[in-house]
Coordinates of C-alpha atoms in Angstrom, one line a residue:
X5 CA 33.0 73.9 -28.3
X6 CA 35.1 70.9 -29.0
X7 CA 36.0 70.8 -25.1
X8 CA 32.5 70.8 -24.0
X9 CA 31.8 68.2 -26.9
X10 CA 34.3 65.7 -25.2
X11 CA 33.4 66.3 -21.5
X12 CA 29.6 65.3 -22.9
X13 CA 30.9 62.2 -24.8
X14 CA 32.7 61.6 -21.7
X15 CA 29.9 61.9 -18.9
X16 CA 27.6 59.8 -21.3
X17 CA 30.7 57.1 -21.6
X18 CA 30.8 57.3 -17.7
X19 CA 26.5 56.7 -17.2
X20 CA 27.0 53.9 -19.8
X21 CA 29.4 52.2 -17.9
X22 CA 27.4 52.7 -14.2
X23 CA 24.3 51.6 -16.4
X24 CA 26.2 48.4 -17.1
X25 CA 27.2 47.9 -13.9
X26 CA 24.0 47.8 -12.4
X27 CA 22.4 45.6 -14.7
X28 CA 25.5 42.8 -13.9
X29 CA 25.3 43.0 -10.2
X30 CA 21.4 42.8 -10.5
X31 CA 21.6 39.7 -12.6
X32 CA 24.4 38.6 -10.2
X33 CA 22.4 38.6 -7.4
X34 CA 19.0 37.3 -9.0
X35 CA 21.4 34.5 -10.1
X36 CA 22.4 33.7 -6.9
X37 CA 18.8 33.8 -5.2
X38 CA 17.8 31.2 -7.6
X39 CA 20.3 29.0 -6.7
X40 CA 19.8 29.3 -3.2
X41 CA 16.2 28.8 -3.9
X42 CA 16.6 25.7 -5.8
X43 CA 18.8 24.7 -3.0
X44 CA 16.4 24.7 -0.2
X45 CA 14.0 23.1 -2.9
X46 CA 16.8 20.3 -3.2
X47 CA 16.7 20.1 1.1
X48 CA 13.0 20.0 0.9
X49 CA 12.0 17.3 -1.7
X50 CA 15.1 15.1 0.0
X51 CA 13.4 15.5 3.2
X52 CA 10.3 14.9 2.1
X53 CA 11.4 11.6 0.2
X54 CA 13.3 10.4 3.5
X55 CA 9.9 10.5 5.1
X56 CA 8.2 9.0 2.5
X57 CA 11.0 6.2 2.7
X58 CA 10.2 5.6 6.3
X59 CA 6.5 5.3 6.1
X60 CA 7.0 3.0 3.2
X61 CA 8.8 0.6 5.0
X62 CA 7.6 -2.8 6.8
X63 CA 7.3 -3.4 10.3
X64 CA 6.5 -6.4 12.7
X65 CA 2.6 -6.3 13.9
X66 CA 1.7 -5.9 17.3
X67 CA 1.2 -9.2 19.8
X68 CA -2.5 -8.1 19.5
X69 CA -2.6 -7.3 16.0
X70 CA -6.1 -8.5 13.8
X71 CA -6.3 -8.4 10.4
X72 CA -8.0 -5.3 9.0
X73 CA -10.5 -7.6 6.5
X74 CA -11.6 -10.6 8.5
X75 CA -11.0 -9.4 12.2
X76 CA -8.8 -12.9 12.8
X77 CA -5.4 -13.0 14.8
X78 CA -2.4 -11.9 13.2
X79 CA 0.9 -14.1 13.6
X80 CA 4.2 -12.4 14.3
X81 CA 7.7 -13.8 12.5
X82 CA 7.7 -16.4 15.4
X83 CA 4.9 -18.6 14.5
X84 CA 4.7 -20.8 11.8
X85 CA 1.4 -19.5 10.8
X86 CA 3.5 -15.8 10.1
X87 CA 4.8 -16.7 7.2
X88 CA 1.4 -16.2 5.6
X89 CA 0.7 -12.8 7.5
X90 CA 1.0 -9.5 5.1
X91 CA 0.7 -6.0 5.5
X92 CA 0.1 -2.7 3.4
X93 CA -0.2 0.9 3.3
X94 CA -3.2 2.5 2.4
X95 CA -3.9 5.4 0.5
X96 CA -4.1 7.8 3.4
X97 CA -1.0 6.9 4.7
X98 CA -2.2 3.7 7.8
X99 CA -0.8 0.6 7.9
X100 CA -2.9 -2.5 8.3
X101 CA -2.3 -6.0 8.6
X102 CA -4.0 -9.7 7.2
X103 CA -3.5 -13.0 8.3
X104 CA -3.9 -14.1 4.9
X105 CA -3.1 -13.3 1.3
X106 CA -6.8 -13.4 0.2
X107 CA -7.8 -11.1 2.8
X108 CA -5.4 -8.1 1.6
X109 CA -7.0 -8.7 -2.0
X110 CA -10.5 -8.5 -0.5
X111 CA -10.2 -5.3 1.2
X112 CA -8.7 -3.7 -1.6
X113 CA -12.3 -4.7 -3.0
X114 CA -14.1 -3.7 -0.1
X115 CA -12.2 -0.1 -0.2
X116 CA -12.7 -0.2 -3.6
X117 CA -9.3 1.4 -3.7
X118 CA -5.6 0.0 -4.4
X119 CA -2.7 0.2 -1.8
X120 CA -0.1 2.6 -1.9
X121 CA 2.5 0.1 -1.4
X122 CA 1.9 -4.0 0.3
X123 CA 4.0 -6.9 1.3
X124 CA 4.2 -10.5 2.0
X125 CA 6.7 -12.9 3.8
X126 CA 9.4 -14.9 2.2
X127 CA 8.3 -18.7 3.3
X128 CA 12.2 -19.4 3.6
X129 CA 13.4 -16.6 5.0
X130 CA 10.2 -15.1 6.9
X131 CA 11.7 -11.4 5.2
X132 CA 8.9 -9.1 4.1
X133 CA 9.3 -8.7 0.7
X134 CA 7.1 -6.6 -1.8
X135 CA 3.9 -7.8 -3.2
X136 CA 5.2 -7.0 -6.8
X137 CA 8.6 -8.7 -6.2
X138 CA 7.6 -12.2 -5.3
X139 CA 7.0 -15.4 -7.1
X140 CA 3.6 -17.7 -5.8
X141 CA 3.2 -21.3 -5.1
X142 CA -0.5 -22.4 -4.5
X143 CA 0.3 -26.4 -1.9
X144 CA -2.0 -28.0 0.2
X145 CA -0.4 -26.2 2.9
X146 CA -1.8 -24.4 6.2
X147 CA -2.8 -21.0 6.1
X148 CA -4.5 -19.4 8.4
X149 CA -7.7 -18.8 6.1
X150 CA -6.8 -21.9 4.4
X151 CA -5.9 -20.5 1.3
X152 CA -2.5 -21.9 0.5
X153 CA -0.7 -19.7 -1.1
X154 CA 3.5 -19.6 -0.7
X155 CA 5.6 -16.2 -1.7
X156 CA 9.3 -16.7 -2.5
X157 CA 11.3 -13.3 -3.4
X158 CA 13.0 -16.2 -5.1
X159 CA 12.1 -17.6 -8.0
X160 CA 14.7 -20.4 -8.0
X161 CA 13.9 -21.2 -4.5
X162 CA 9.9 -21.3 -5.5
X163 CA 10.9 -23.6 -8.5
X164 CA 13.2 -26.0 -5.8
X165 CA 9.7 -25.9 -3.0
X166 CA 7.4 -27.4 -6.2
X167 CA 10.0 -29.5 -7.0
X168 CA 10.9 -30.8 -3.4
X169 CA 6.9 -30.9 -2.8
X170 CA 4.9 -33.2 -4.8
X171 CA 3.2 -34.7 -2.8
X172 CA 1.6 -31.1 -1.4
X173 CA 0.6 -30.9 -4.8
X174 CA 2.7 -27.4 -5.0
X175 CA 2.7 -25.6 -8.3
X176 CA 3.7 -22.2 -9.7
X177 CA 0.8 -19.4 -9.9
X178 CA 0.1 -15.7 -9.7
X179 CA -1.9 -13.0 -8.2
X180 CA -4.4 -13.1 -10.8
X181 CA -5.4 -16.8 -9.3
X182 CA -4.9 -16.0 -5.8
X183 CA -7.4 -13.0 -6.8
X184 CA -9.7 -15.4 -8.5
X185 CA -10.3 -17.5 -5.4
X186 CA -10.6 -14.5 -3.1
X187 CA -13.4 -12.9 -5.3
X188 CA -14.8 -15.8 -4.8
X189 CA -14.7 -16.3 -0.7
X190 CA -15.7 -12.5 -1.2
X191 CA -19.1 -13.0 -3.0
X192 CA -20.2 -15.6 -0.6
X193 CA -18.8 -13.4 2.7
X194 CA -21.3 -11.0 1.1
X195 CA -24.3 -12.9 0.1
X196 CA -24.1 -14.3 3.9
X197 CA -24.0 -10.7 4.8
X198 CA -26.9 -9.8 2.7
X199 CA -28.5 -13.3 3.6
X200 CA -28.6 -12.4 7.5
X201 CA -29.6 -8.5 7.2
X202 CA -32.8 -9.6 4.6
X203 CA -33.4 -12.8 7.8
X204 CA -33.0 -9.8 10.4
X205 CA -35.6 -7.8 8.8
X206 CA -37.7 -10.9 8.1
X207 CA -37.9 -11.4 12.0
X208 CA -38.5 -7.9 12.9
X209 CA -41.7 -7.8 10.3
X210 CA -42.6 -10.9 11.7
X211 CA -42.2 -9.6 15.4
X212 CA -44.0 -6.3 14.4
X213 CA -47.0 -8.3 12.9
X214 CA -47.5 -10.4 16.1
X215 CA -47.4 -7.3 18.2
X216 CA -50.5 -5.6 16.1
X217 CA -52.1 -9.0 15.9
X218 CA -52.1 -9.0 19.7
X219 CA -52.7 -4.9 20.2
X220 CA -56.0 -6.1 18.5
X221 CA -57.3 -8.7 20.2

């Protein structure tokens, strides 16, 4: 009796063990999927933001480039008039162009929608630089929609252009005034629009009138 007592103790000792066994290699091995998963997450994501990176990331516009608000030519880096060009990326992923500051501000309020990501030239260095990163100088300088505004990445270089430019008038601002005046060129652009559609269908009434007028007589 005692010898078949052991050889029990010993066959449960022995299952115990196996039991054990099992349970380590299985958590072994669900350890290791989940690394491996998190490491083609890791491949993923970084491939992804490498992408994301490259779409985000400014170019030079095309010789026949116009600008996505105000249908005008857009200037490259070797014309004067480039300093003043910008560019952005819109929420669906396209890039656009403006020949202007104001025009970028408008048709984010034409789209009714903000930009994923926008830049502007540095005046010195003719560098795209991000719209959030850039210190304004409002002068009596040309721009191609004449609204004057200066970007510096810089703000010591900004602060040297006012001081070195009196007599343009040249003074420190932000995007909130540049914004200001473009709502304002933005209203008018639209009661023009309105202005000529209500003249349009003035003349039409008219034309349609004269037409029954004669049908009658």
């Amino acid at each position: 009796m005692k010898k078949q007592a052991a050889m029990s103790l010993s066959l449960l000792a022995m299952v115990a063990l196996t039991a054990c066994g099992d349970d380590e290699t299985t958590k072994n091995q669900s350890t290791k999927d989940e690394q491996e998963t998190t490491a083609i997450d890791n491949d993923t994501n970084s491939n992804d933001t490498d992408e994301q990176v490259a779409v985000h990331t400014p170019t030079e516009p095309d010789h026949d480039q116009v600008c996505a608000f105000c249908n005008m030519k857009i200037f490259g880096s070797s014309d004067p008039l480039g300093a003043f060009t910008a560019q952005a990326i819109t929420a669906d992923g396209e890039r656009v162009f403006f020949d202007d500051s104001g025009c970028l501000l408008n048709a984010e309020r034409q789209e009714e929608q903000k930009f994923a990501q926008s830049w502007v030239r540095d005046l010195n260095t003719m560098e795209w630089t991000s719209d959030e990163d850039v210190t304004i100088v409002k002068a009596d300088i040309q721009t191609p929609m004449k609204y004057g505004y200066a970007f510096f990445s810089d703000s010591e270089a900004a602060e040297q252009y006012v001081n070195n430019n009196a007599n343009l008038n040249a003074a420190m601002t932000d995007w909130d005034a540049v914004d200001e005046v473009a709502y304002e060129r933005y209203k008018k652009k639209m009661e023009k629009m309105n202005q000529g559609q209500h003249n349009n269908s003035d003349s039409e009434s008219e034309s349609e009138h004269d037409q029954s007028d004669s049908s009658h007589s």
